[in-house]
Tab-separated table of C-alpha atoms in Angstrom:
chain	number	residue	atom	x	y	z
A	884	MET	CA	99.893	43.384	63.142
A	885	ASP	CA	97.972	41.430	65.469
A	886	ARG	CA	99.558	42.226	68.983
A	887	THR	CA	98.043	39.268	70.560
A	888	ASP	CA	99.482	36.736	68.247
A	889	PRO	CA	103.038	36.097	69.674
A	890	SER	CA	104.111	34.702	66.223
A	891	ALA	CA	103.459	38.388	64.753
A	892	ARG	CA	105.549	39.888	67.198
A	893	PRO	CA	109.131	41.378	65.574
A	894	PRO	CA	111.744	39.050	67.333
A	895	ARG	CA	114.067	40.560	69.854
A	896	LEU	CA	117.458	41.261	68.833
A	897	ARG	CA	120.532	40.396	71.013
A	898	PRO	CA	123.429	42.467	70.731
A	899	THR	CA	126.612	41.028	69.163
A	900	ALA	CA	129.844	40.678	70.937
A	901	PRO	CA	131.238	43.723	69.491
A	902	LEU	CA	128.363	45.804	70.267
A	903	ARG	CA	128.249	44.451	73.826
A	904	ARG	CA	131.919	45.343	74.271
A	905	ALA	CA	131.348	48.602	72.783
A	906	GLU	CA	128.597	49.560	75.164
A	907	ALA	CA	130.861	48.055	78.196
A	908	ALA	CA	133.673	50.446	77.148
A	909	ALA	CA	131.150	53.236	76.760
A	910	ALA	CA	129.553	52.484	80.366
A	911	ALA	CA	133.207	52.346	81.724
A	912	THR	CA	134.162	55.757	80.427
A	913	ALA	CA	130.995	57.077	81.580
A	914	LEU	CA	131.034	55.893	84.935
A	915	PRO	CA	134.667	55.304	86.080
A	916	ALA	CA	135.345	52.819	88.729
A	917	PRO	CA	136.081	54.362	92.047
A	918	ARG	CA	139.586	54.875	93.072
A	919	ARG	CA	140.356	52.590	95.637
A	920	ALA	CA	141.758	53.947	98.946
A	921	PRO	CA	145.864	53.402	99.292
A	922	GLY	CA	146.684	50.559	101.687
A	923	ALA	CA	149.002	52.631	103.416
A	924	GLY	CA	145.982	54.865	104.478
A	925	ALA	CA	143.898	52.155	105.698
A	926	VAL	CA	146.557	50.859	107.829
A	927	LEU	CA	147.407	54.117	109.354
A	928	ARG	CA	143.651	54.643	109.881
A	929	ALA	CA	143.474	51.243	111.723
A	930	VAL	CA	146.453	52.155	113.822
A	931	LEU	CA	144.505	55.689	114.607
A	932	ASP	CA	141.358	53.676	115.556
A	933	HIS	CA	142.695	50.769	117.519
A	934	GLY	CA	146.375	51.125	118.430
A	935	PRO	CA	148.398	50.006	120.143
A	936	VAL	CA	147.384	47.215	117.691
A	937	ALA	CA	149.031	44.226	116.326
A	938	ARG	CA	149.917	43.831	112.734
A	939	SER	CA	147.862	40.779	112.402
A	940	THR	CA	144.883	42.451	113.933
A	941	VAL	CA	145.231	45.340	111.457
A	942	ALA	CA	145.353	42.720	108.472
A	943	ARG	CA	142.060	41.408	109.812
A	944	LEU	CA	140.662	45.053	110.177
A	945	THR	CA	141.570	46.301	106.811
A	946	GLY	CA	141.167	43.058	104.608
A	947	LEU	CA	144.922	43.507	103.531
A	948	SER	CA	147.446	40.532	103.278
A	949	PRO	CA	149.589	40.201	106.351
A	950	ALA	CA	152.590	40.715	103.976
A	951	SER	CA	151.170	43.833	102.770
A	952	VAL	CA	150.590	45.132	106.122
A	953	THR	CA	153.906	44.571	107.161
A	954	GLY	CA	155.471	46.576	104.166
A	955	HIS	CA	153.145	49.457	104.899
A	956	CYS	CA	154.032	49.487	108.440
A	957	ALA	CA	157.679	49.678	107.718
A	958	ARG	CA	157.180	52.632	105.365
A	959	LEU	CA	155.025	54.305	107.984
A	960	LEU	CA	157.792	53.526	110.688
A	961	ASP	CA	160.203	55.205	108.382
A	962	ARG	CA	158.431	58.286	107.850
A	963	GLY	CA	157.646	58.639	111.674
A	964	LEU	CA	153.982	58.541	111.231
A	965	ILE	CA	153.594	55.424	113.803
A	966	ARG	CA	155.834	53.703	116.274
A	967	GLN	CA	156.263	50.278	118.004
A	968	ALA	CA	154.699	50.022	121.307
A	969	PRO	CA	156.120	47.728	123.855
A	970	GLU	CA	155.712	43.703	123.254
A	971	THR	CA	152.961	41.599	124.499
A	972	ALA	CA	153.040	38.052	124.558
A	973	GLY	CA	149.989	35.779	123.952
A	974	PRO	CA	147.763	34.380	126.541
A	975	ARG	CA	149.708	32.998	129.732
A	976	GLY	CA	152.692	33.810	127.846
A	977	LEU	CA	152.392	31.365	124.924
A	978	GLY	CA	153.018	32.282	121.357
A	979	ARG	CA	155.359	34.708	119.893
A	980	PRO	CA	155.312	38.159	121.024
A	981	HIS	CA	153.132	40.885	119.367
A	982	VAL	CA	154.751	44.233	118.562
A	983	PRO	CA	151.725	46.786	118.588
A	984	MET	CA	151.683	49.827	116.474
A	985	GLU	CA	150.594	53.303	117.385
A	986	ILE	CA	150.536	56.538	116.189
A	987	GLU	CA	153.643	58.263	117.031
A	988	GLN	CA	152.479	61.005	119.362
A	989	ASP	CA	155.752	63.042	119.098
A	990	GLY	CA	155.555	62.522	115.156
A	991	PRO	CA	155.013	65.194	112.464
A	992	LEU	CA	152.404	68.049	112.828
A	993	ALA	CA	149.785	69.384	110.197
A	994	ALA	CA	149.682	73.118	109.821
A	995	GLY	CA	146.218	74.892	109.573
A	996	ALA	CA	144.771	78.109	108.282
A	997	HIS	CA	140.973	78.694	108.771
A	998	ILE	CA	140.126	82.026	106.746
A	999	GLY	CA	137.072	83.571	108.261
A	1000	VAL	CA	135.803	86.800	107.762
A	1001	ALA	CA	137.507	89.159	110.495
A	1002	CYS	CA	140.540	86.994	110.726
A	1003	SER	CA	142.361	83.895	109.970
A	1004	THR	CA	143.082	81.220	112.596
A	1005	LEU	CA	146.607	79.629	112.441
A	1006	SER	CA	146.838	76.269	114.034
A	1007	LEU	CA	149.344	73.110	114.334
A	1008	THR	CA	147.751	69.743	114.924
A	1009	ASP	CA	149.236	66.333	116.016
A	1010	LEU	CA	148.713	63.153	114.004
A	1011	ARG	CA	145.493	62.605	116.537
A	1012	GLY	CA	144.232	65.711	115.813
A	1013	ARG	CA	145.008	67.601	119.157
A	1014	VAL	CA	145.842	71.162	118.626
A	1015	VAL	CA	149.314	72.105	120.141
A	1016	GLY	CA	149.231	75.696	119.129
A	1017	GLN	CA	147.100	78.452	117.323
A	1018	GLU	CA	147.106	81.969	116.647
A	1019	ARG	CA	144.604	84.526	115.370
A	1020	LEU	CA	145.542	86.800	112.581
A	1021	PRO	CA	143.250	89.820	111.960
A	1022	HIS	CA	142.389	90.822	108.552
A	1023	PRO	CA	142.268	94.502	107.388
A	1024	PRO	CA	138.984	96.340	107.886
A	1025	ALA	CA	136.509	95.823	105.181
A	1026	PRO	CA	136.683	96.662	102.064
A	1027	GLY	CA	140.406	95.706	102.037
A	1028	ARG	CA	140.299	92.113	102.703
A	1029	THR	CA	141.493	91.320	99.177
A	1030	PRO	CA	143.373	87.873	98.324
A	1031	GLU	CA	146.609	89.736	98.511
A	1032	ARG	CA	145.829	91.722	101.835
A	1033	VAL	CA	144.799	88.467	103.449
A	1034	LEU	CA	146.934	85.641	101.662
A	1035	GLY	CA	150.301	87.705	101.869
A	1036	PRO	CA	150.253	88.330	105.736
A	1037	LEU	CA	149.321	84.731	106.106
A	1038	ALA	CA	151.851	83.220	104.190
A	1039	ALA	CA	154.701	85.509	105.950
A	1040	HIS	CA	153.241	84.505	109.396
A	1041	ILE	CA	153.385	80.987	108.934
A	1042	PRO	CA	157.490	80.468	109.379
A	1043	GLU	CA	157.457	82.449	112.718
A	1044	PHE	CA	154.237	80.762	113.728
A	1045	VAL	CA	155.826	77.163	113.238
A	1046	ASP	CA	159.048	78.256	114.900
A	1047	ARG	CA	157.069	78.915	118.031
A	1048	HIS	CA	154.887	76.118	118.405
A	1049	ALA	CA	156.375	73.338	116.418
A	1050	ASP	CA	159.213	72.505	118.888
A	1051	GLY	CA	161.551	71.467	116.007
A	1052	ARG	CA	158.673	68.874	114.622
A	1053	ARG	CA	158.393	68.458	110.956
A	1054	VAL	CA	155.351	69.939	109.501
A	1055	THR	CA	153.440	67.926	106.687
A	1056	ALA	CA	151.372	70.136	105.028
A	1057	LEU	CA	149.175	73.161	105.327
A	1058	GLY	CA	145.696	72.850	105.180
A	1059	VAL	CA	143.536	75.732	104.376
A	1060	ALA	CA	139.469	75.938	104.981
A	1061	THR	CA	137.095	78.704	104.328
A	1062	GLY	CA	133.246	79.006	104.026
A	1063	TYR	CA	131.118	78.993	100.922
A	1064	ARG	CA	132.254	77.551	97.603
A	1065	VAL	CA	135.845	75.661	97.674
A	1066	ASP	CA	137.116	73.371	94.774
A	1067	PRO	CA	139.281	71.397	96.666
A	1068	ALA	CA	141.027	69.428	93.497
A	1069	ALA	CA	141.894	72.921	92.041
A	1070	GLY	CA	142.893	74.434	95.335
A	1071	VAL	CA	140.738	77.518	94.348
A	1072	VAL	CA	138.128	79.546	96.450
A	1073	LEU	CA	135.423	79.660	93.850
A	1074	ASP	CA	133.210	82.313	95.771
A	1075	HIS	CA	133.019	83.665	99.193
A	1076	PRO	CA	130.696	86.976	99.030
A	1077	LEU	CA	131.663	87.940	102.566
A	1078	LEU	CA	135.394	88.524	101.502
A	1079	GLY	CA	134.607	89.504	98.024
A	1080	TRP	CA	137.084	86.668	96.713
A	1081	GLN	CA	135.988	84.672	93.392
A	1082	ASP	CA	138.390	82.368	91.492
A	1083	VAL	CA	141.348	82.775	93.903
A	1084	PRO	CA	144.012	80.446	93.576
A	1085	VAL	CA	144.862	79.866	97.365
A	1086	ARG	CA	146.932	76.812	96.581
A	1087	ALA	CA	149.099	78.364	94.108
A	1088	ARG	CA	149.643	81.291	96.030
A	1089	LEU	CA	150.375	79.597	99.386
A	1090	GLU	CA	152.635	76.925	98.103
A	1091	ALA	CA	154.888	79.410	96.544
A	1092	ALA	CA	154.980	81.747	99.365
A	1093	SER	CA	155.047	79.148	102.291
A	1094	GLY	CA	157.136	76.327	100.566
A	1095	LEU	CA	154.643	73.827	102.271
A	1096	PRO	CA	152.308	71.373	100.177
A	1097	VAL	CA	148.735	73.192	100.402
A	1098	GLU	CA	145.398	71.267	100.573
A	1099	VAL	CA	142.558	73.592	100.225
A	1100	ASP	CA	138.627	72.782	101.131
A	1101	SER	CA	135.647	73.957	102.616
A	1102	HIS	CA	135.563	74.351	106.422
A	1103	VAL	CA	132.390	72.439	107.111
A	1104	ARG	CA	133.606	69.639	104.717
A	1105	ALA	CA	137.095	69.622	106.852
A	1106	LEU	CA	134.951	69.602	110.108
A	1107	THR	CA	132.921	66.527	108.808
A	1108	ARG	CA	136.165	64.853	108.102
A	1109	ALA	CA	137.698	65.619	111.590
A	1110	GLU	CA	134.284	64.116	112.956
A	1111	GLN	CA	134.938	61.067	111.122
A	1112	LEU	CA	138.734	60.892	112.250
A	1113	PHE	CA	139.244	62.306	115.667
A	1114	GLY	CA	135.658	62.901	116.960
A	1115	GLU	CA	134.027	61.715	120.059
A	1116	PRO	CA	133.631	57.847	119.870
A	1117	ALA	CA	129.931	57.704	119.321
A	1118	VAL	CA	129.914	60.631	117.045
A	1119	ARG	CA	132.968	59.310	115.081
A	1120	THR	CA	131.355	55.922	114.496
A	1121	ALA	CA	128.098	57.596	113.433
A	1122	ALA	CA	129.730	60.335	111.203
A	1123	ARG	CA	131.397	57.443	109.367
A	1124	ALA	CA	127.922	55.696	108.310
A	1125	SER	CA	126.142	59.174	107.360
A	1126	ALA	CA	126.290	62.455	108.663
A	1127	VAL	CA	125.171	65.946	108.228
A	1128	VAL	CA	127.380	68.884	109.876
A	1129	LEU	CA	125.339	72.242	110.148
A	1130	PHE	CA	127.686	75.306	110.694
A	1131	VAL	CA	126.430	78.593	112.060
A	1132	GLY	CA	129.072	81.346	112.266
A	1133	ALA	CA	129.697	84.201	110.215
A	1134	VAL	CA	129.064	81.906	107.157
A	1135	VAL	CA	126.186	79.470	107.389
A	1136	ASP	CA	126.515	76.327	105.486
A	1137	ALA	CA	126.479	72.542	105.925
A	1138	ALA	CA	128.005	69.296	104.694
A	1139	PHE	CA	126.699	66.013	104.034
A	1140	SER	CA	128.226	62.337	104.000
A	1141	THR	CA	127.280	58.855	103.559
A	1142	GLY	CA	129.317	55.804	103.567
A	1143	GLY	CA	132.159	58.061	104.898
A	1144	ALA	CA	132.343	59.947	101.849
A	1145	VAL	CA	131.871	63.984	101.817
A	1146	HIS	CA	129.465	65.042	98.998
A	1147	GLU	CA	131.000	67.933	97.474
A	1148	GLY	CA	128.775	68.528	94.215
A	1149	PRO	CA	129.716	69.015	90.617
A	1150	ARG	CA	129.794	72.807	91.156
A	1151	ALA	CA	131.698	72.437	94.709
A	1152	GLY	CA	127.986	74.023	96.029
A	1153	SER	CA	126.716	71.317	98.029
A	1154	GLY	CA	125.786	72.592	101.611
A	1155	GLY	CA	124.079	75.866	100.716
A	1156	VAL	CA	121.955	76.078	103.642
A	1157	ALA	CA	121.751	79.774	104.357
A	1158	HIS	CA	118.480	80.408	102.649
A	1159	LEU	CA	116.451	77.460	104.497
A	1160	PRO	CA	113.274	79.214	105.872
A	1161	VAL	CA	113.528	79.104	109.644
A	1162	GLY	CA	111.170	82.287	110.308
A	1163	VAL	CA	111.433	84.508	113.593
A	1164	GLU	CA	110.341	84.556	116.998
A	1165	ARG	CA	106.870	85.746	117.611
A	1166	GLY	CA	106.596	89.619	117.945
A	1167	GLU	CA	109.743	90.022	116.219
A	1168	THR	CA	110.329	91.933	113.112
A	1169	PRO	CA	112.119	89.784	110.370
A	1170	MET	CA	115.791	90.796	108.718
A	1171	ARG	CA	115.827	91.089	105.151
A	1172	CYS	CA	117.957	88.643	103.686
A	1173	VAL	CA	120.415	89.319	100.590
A	1174	CYS	CA	118.257	86.960	98.801
A	1175	GLY	CA	115.467	89.632	99.081
A	1176	GLY	CA	113.226	87.586	101.318
A	1177	TYR	CA	112.746	87.238	104.988
A	1178	GLY	CA	113.271	84.478	107.480
A	1179	CYS	CA	116.200	82.838	105.931
A	1180	LEU	CA	118.589	80.879	108.246
A	1181	SER	CA	121.585	83.228	107.528
A	1182	ALA	CA	119.684	86.504	107.761
A	1183	GLU	CA	118.478	85.704	111.139
A	1184	ALA	CA	121.170	83.505	112.972
A	1185	SER	CA	124.645	84.536	111.354
A	1186	GLU	CA	127.080	86.441	113.180
A	1187	ARG	CA	126.217	89.793	111.453
A	1188	ALA	CA	122.510	89.255	112.603
A	1189	MET	CA	123.351	88.436	115.958
A	1190	LEU	CA	125.371	91.679	116.389
A	1191	GLY	CA	122.104	93.511	114.852
A	1192	ARG	CA	119.839	91.879	117.277
A	1193	ALA	CA	122.288	92.704	120.185
A	1194	ALA	CA	122.165	96.406	119.246
A	1195	ALA	CA	118.399	96.513	118.851
A	1196	ALA	CA	118.238	94.767	122.546
A	1197	GLY	CA	120.260	97.774	124.026
A	1198	LEU	CA	123.474	95.555	124.124
A	1199	PRO	CA	126.159	97.187	121.838
A	1200	VAL	CA	129.270	94.982	121.587
A	1201	PRO	CA	132.284	95.454	119.384
A	1202	SER	CA	132.242	91.787	118.261
A	1203	PHE	CA	130.666	88.650	118.073
A	1204	ARG	CA	133.421	87.304	120.331
A	1205	ALA	CA	132.518	89.899	123.007
A	1206	LEU	CA	128.904	88.805	122.326
A	1207	LEU	CA	129.772	85.169	123.253
A	1208	ASP	CA	131.784	86.087	126.288
A	1209	ALA	CA	128.934	88.208	127.589
A	1210	ALA	CA	126.803	85.251	127.420
A	1211	LEU	CA	129.528	82.902	128.817
A	1212	ALA	CA	129.527	85.340	131.923
A	1213	GLY	CA	125.651	84.919	132.286
A	1214	GLU	CA	124.526	88.338	130.741
A	1215	LEU	CA	120.950	87.754	130.382
A	1216	ARG	CA	120.192	89.592	127.191
A	1217	ALA	CA	123.199	87.994	125.304
A	1218	LEU	CA	122.255	84.573	126.496
A	1219	ALA	CA	118.805	85.281	125.400
A	1220	LEU	CA	120.147	86.169	122.044
A	1221	PHE	CA	122.283	82.734	121.976
A	1222	VAL	CA	118.890	80.736	123.081
A	1223	ARG	CA	117.212	82.150	120.236
A	1224	ARG	CA	119.811	81.389	117.838
A	1225	ALA	CA	119.670	77.641	118.890
A	1226	ARG	CA	115.982	77.370	118.452
A	1227	LEU	CA	116.640	78.775	114.823
A	1228	ALA	CA	119.156	76.310	114.135
A	1229	GLY	CA	117.163	73.725	115.496
A	1230	ARG	CA	114.481	74.275	112.800
A	1231	ALA	CA	116.929	74.144	110.167
A	1232	ALA	CA	118.022	70.752	111.810
A	1233	ALA	CA	115.003	69.495	111.730
A	1234	LEU	CA	114.516	70.125	108.110
A	1235	LEU	CA	117.753	68.524	107.314
A	1236	VAL	CA	117.056	65.638	109.341
A	1237	ASP	CA	113.746	64.923	107.782
A	1238	LEU	CA	115.685	65.456	104.342
A	1239	PHE	CA	118.749	63.152	104.941
A	1240	ASP	CA	117.903	60.913	107.764
A	1241	PRO	CA	121.685	60.793	109.097
A	1242	ALA	CA	123.040	58.765	111.704
A	1243	VAL	CA	123.991	62.035	113.245
A	1244	LEU	CA	123.691	65.603	112.898
A	1245	VAL	CA	126.309	67.726	114.436
A	1246	VAL	CA	125.747	71.537	114.837
A	1247	VAL	CA	128.752	73.564	114.825
A	1248	GLU	CA	127.806	76.628	116.849
A	1249	PRO	CA	129.297	78.305	119.939
A	1250	GLY	CA	126.349	78.519	121.902
A	1251	SER	CA	124.880	75.150	121.391
A	1252	CYS	CA	128.550	73.744	122.197
A	1253	ARG	CA	129.337	75.609	125.301
A	1254	LEU	CA	125.991	76.490	126.753
A	1255	PRO	CA	124.282	73.558	127.950
A	1256	ARG	CA	120.842	75.705	127.883
A	1257	CYS	CA	121.371	76.458	124.172
A	1258	LEU	CA	121.833	72.762	123.111
A	1259	GLY	CA	118.815	72.085	125.091
A	1260	ALA	CA	116.652	74.515	123.148
A	1261	LEU	CA	118.062	73.427	119.830
A	1262	ARG	CA	117.118	69.865	120.740
A	1263	ARG	CA	113.727	70.557	121.790
A	1264	GLU	CA	113.074	72.790	118.511
A	1265	ALA	CA	114.357	70.036	116.399
A	1266	ALA	CA	112.295	67.549	117.798
A	1267	ARG	CA	109.134	69.790	117.681
A	1268	CYS	CA	109.684	70.646	114.026
A	1269	SER	CA	110.772	67.515	112.709
A	1270	ARG	CA	108.418	64.963	111.184
A	1271	SER	CA	110.978	62.004	111.579
A	1272	LEU	CA	112.275	63.082	115.085
A	1273	GLY	CA	111.196	62.433	118.357
A	1274	THR	CA	112.715	63.840	121.730
A	1275	ALA	CA	114.828	60.987	122.477
A	1276	ASP	CA	115.781	60.807	118.876
A	1277	ALA	CA	116.824	64.265	119.257
A	1278	GLN	CA	119.064	63.919	122.196
A	1279	ARG	CA	121.047	60.847	120.383
A	1280	VAL	CA	121.120	62.423	116.695
A	1281	VAL	CA	121.550	65.900	117.282
A	1282	VAL	CA	124.911	66.833	119.017
A	1283	PRO	CA	127.431	69.426	119.143
A	1284	SER	CA	131.185	69.493	117.554
A	1285	SER	CA	133.435	67.255	119.302
A	1286	PHE	CA	135.592	70.309	119.251
A	1287	PRO	CA	133.952	73.036	121.152
A	1288	ARG	CA	136.817	75.191	121.839
A	1289	SER	CA	139.248	74.523	118.758
A	1290	VAL	CA	136.564	74.563	115.867
A	1291	LEU	CA	138.336	76.815	113.598
A	1292	ALA	CA	141.939	75.591	114.391
A	1293	THR	CA	140.592	72.026	113.666
A	1294	ALA	CA	139.000	72.926	110.511
A	1295	GLY	CA	142.196	74.108	108.797
A	1296	SER	CA	144.540	71.306	110.138
A	1297	ALA	CA	141.833	68.897	109.436
A	1298	VAL	CA	142.100	69.296	105.580
A	1299	ALA	CA	145.816	68.633	105.648
A	1300	LEU	CA	145.270	65.327	107.832
A	1301	HIS	CA	142.407	64.092	105.490
A	1302	ALA	CA	144.948	64.080	102.731
A	1303	LEU	CA	147.483	62.332	105.127
A	1304	TYR	CA	145.210	59.771	106.181
A	1305	THR	CA	144.083	59.278	102.823
A	1306	ASP	CA	147.359	58.731	101.290
A	1307	PRO	CA	150.272	58.821	103.488
A	1308	LEU	CA	152.948	57.580	101.601
A	1309	GLU	CA	151.847	60.329	98.767
A	1310	GLN	CA	152.136	63.132	101.224
A	1311	PHE	CA	155.492	61.537	102.582
A	1312	PRO	CA	157.299	60.539	99.834
A	1313	ASN	CA	160.697	60.593	101.350
A	1314	ASN	CA	161.875	59.017	104.683
A	1315	ARG	CA	162.592	61.456	107.759
A	1316	THR	CA	165.869	62.345	106.807
């Protein structure tokens, strides 16, 4: 066939109508349209952000019709989630008075449980994300931290904890947060190596024992959503555009979001940054990681690593909390260890910023959140190691958690509050009575 002769080329076949319909049906099956957020959730979030706010303004902010906004507000009022603020008149007293809506500050509470390695943190949080009560529940010593010996006492402790702190207010749900791989749809902790847990049905066990609806998620995804809902204003705005949240504690992990949606991954494994290569300080002997390598972020910066470095520096302490207290009190060896940790976290932050170019990178690490010297060291190291961050950008992009003194308490409750602000009528199917 002469390829230069157009008349010799085979004609292009246009698909028939039935074929086009079949292809469209297959495409729709393969790529389902994203579920639109419930209108009541959009209204509740607008009231959270802008309240006291008139219904007409909520309609403009959400794109919903005034009639829809009025209906959703009536349902949210009935459930005690919002309240009417005092009326305001138009300019110079003209026009019909507005009845603004605002979040009910004395309304329902969300319960939270952050399941850590050494203890669980129970919390109660109001609808604005403010912690109104928290307690720590120690776990049995390793290797006795089985699901039965952790979840059983946790469930048993919840009613008396609520009685002590809720002051008679209704509790919407229990949010459970923990590290490593969590499947929120199934309510299952898929893998938590430090606890030795695999495929633990946390939701099913705690719903049966506590009588509350239970939501389960990764602690770092929960903290990302907490920043989007309740964070400091500048951080909240940036986090709704795109964000990386880096958590450095007993567990080292991260979460990533864009357009307000937090990425989970098909195997619920997004955010595995424990083995990012950060190296060691000059003259130090690197610690061997569980992966067999050296210089991994978790091996050098986790709480276990910090306690090992403290012992080597002649500063034996019984717990990570005691080491942090020593640093806050000005103990120079403890402070030096936290500054070192901040530099390592800064190297990881540089890698993550170069990879994702987020509007904001939030570091959840107690030294960087509570010790200005640590935050400065982290930002300088991030700027030095990044290919895209300058010093000024590091000051703006790399920020500490908005919840420096209540990170774990916020993480658990944020799981429940995220579900509430997504679909409040699903969370509250009936009225207050």
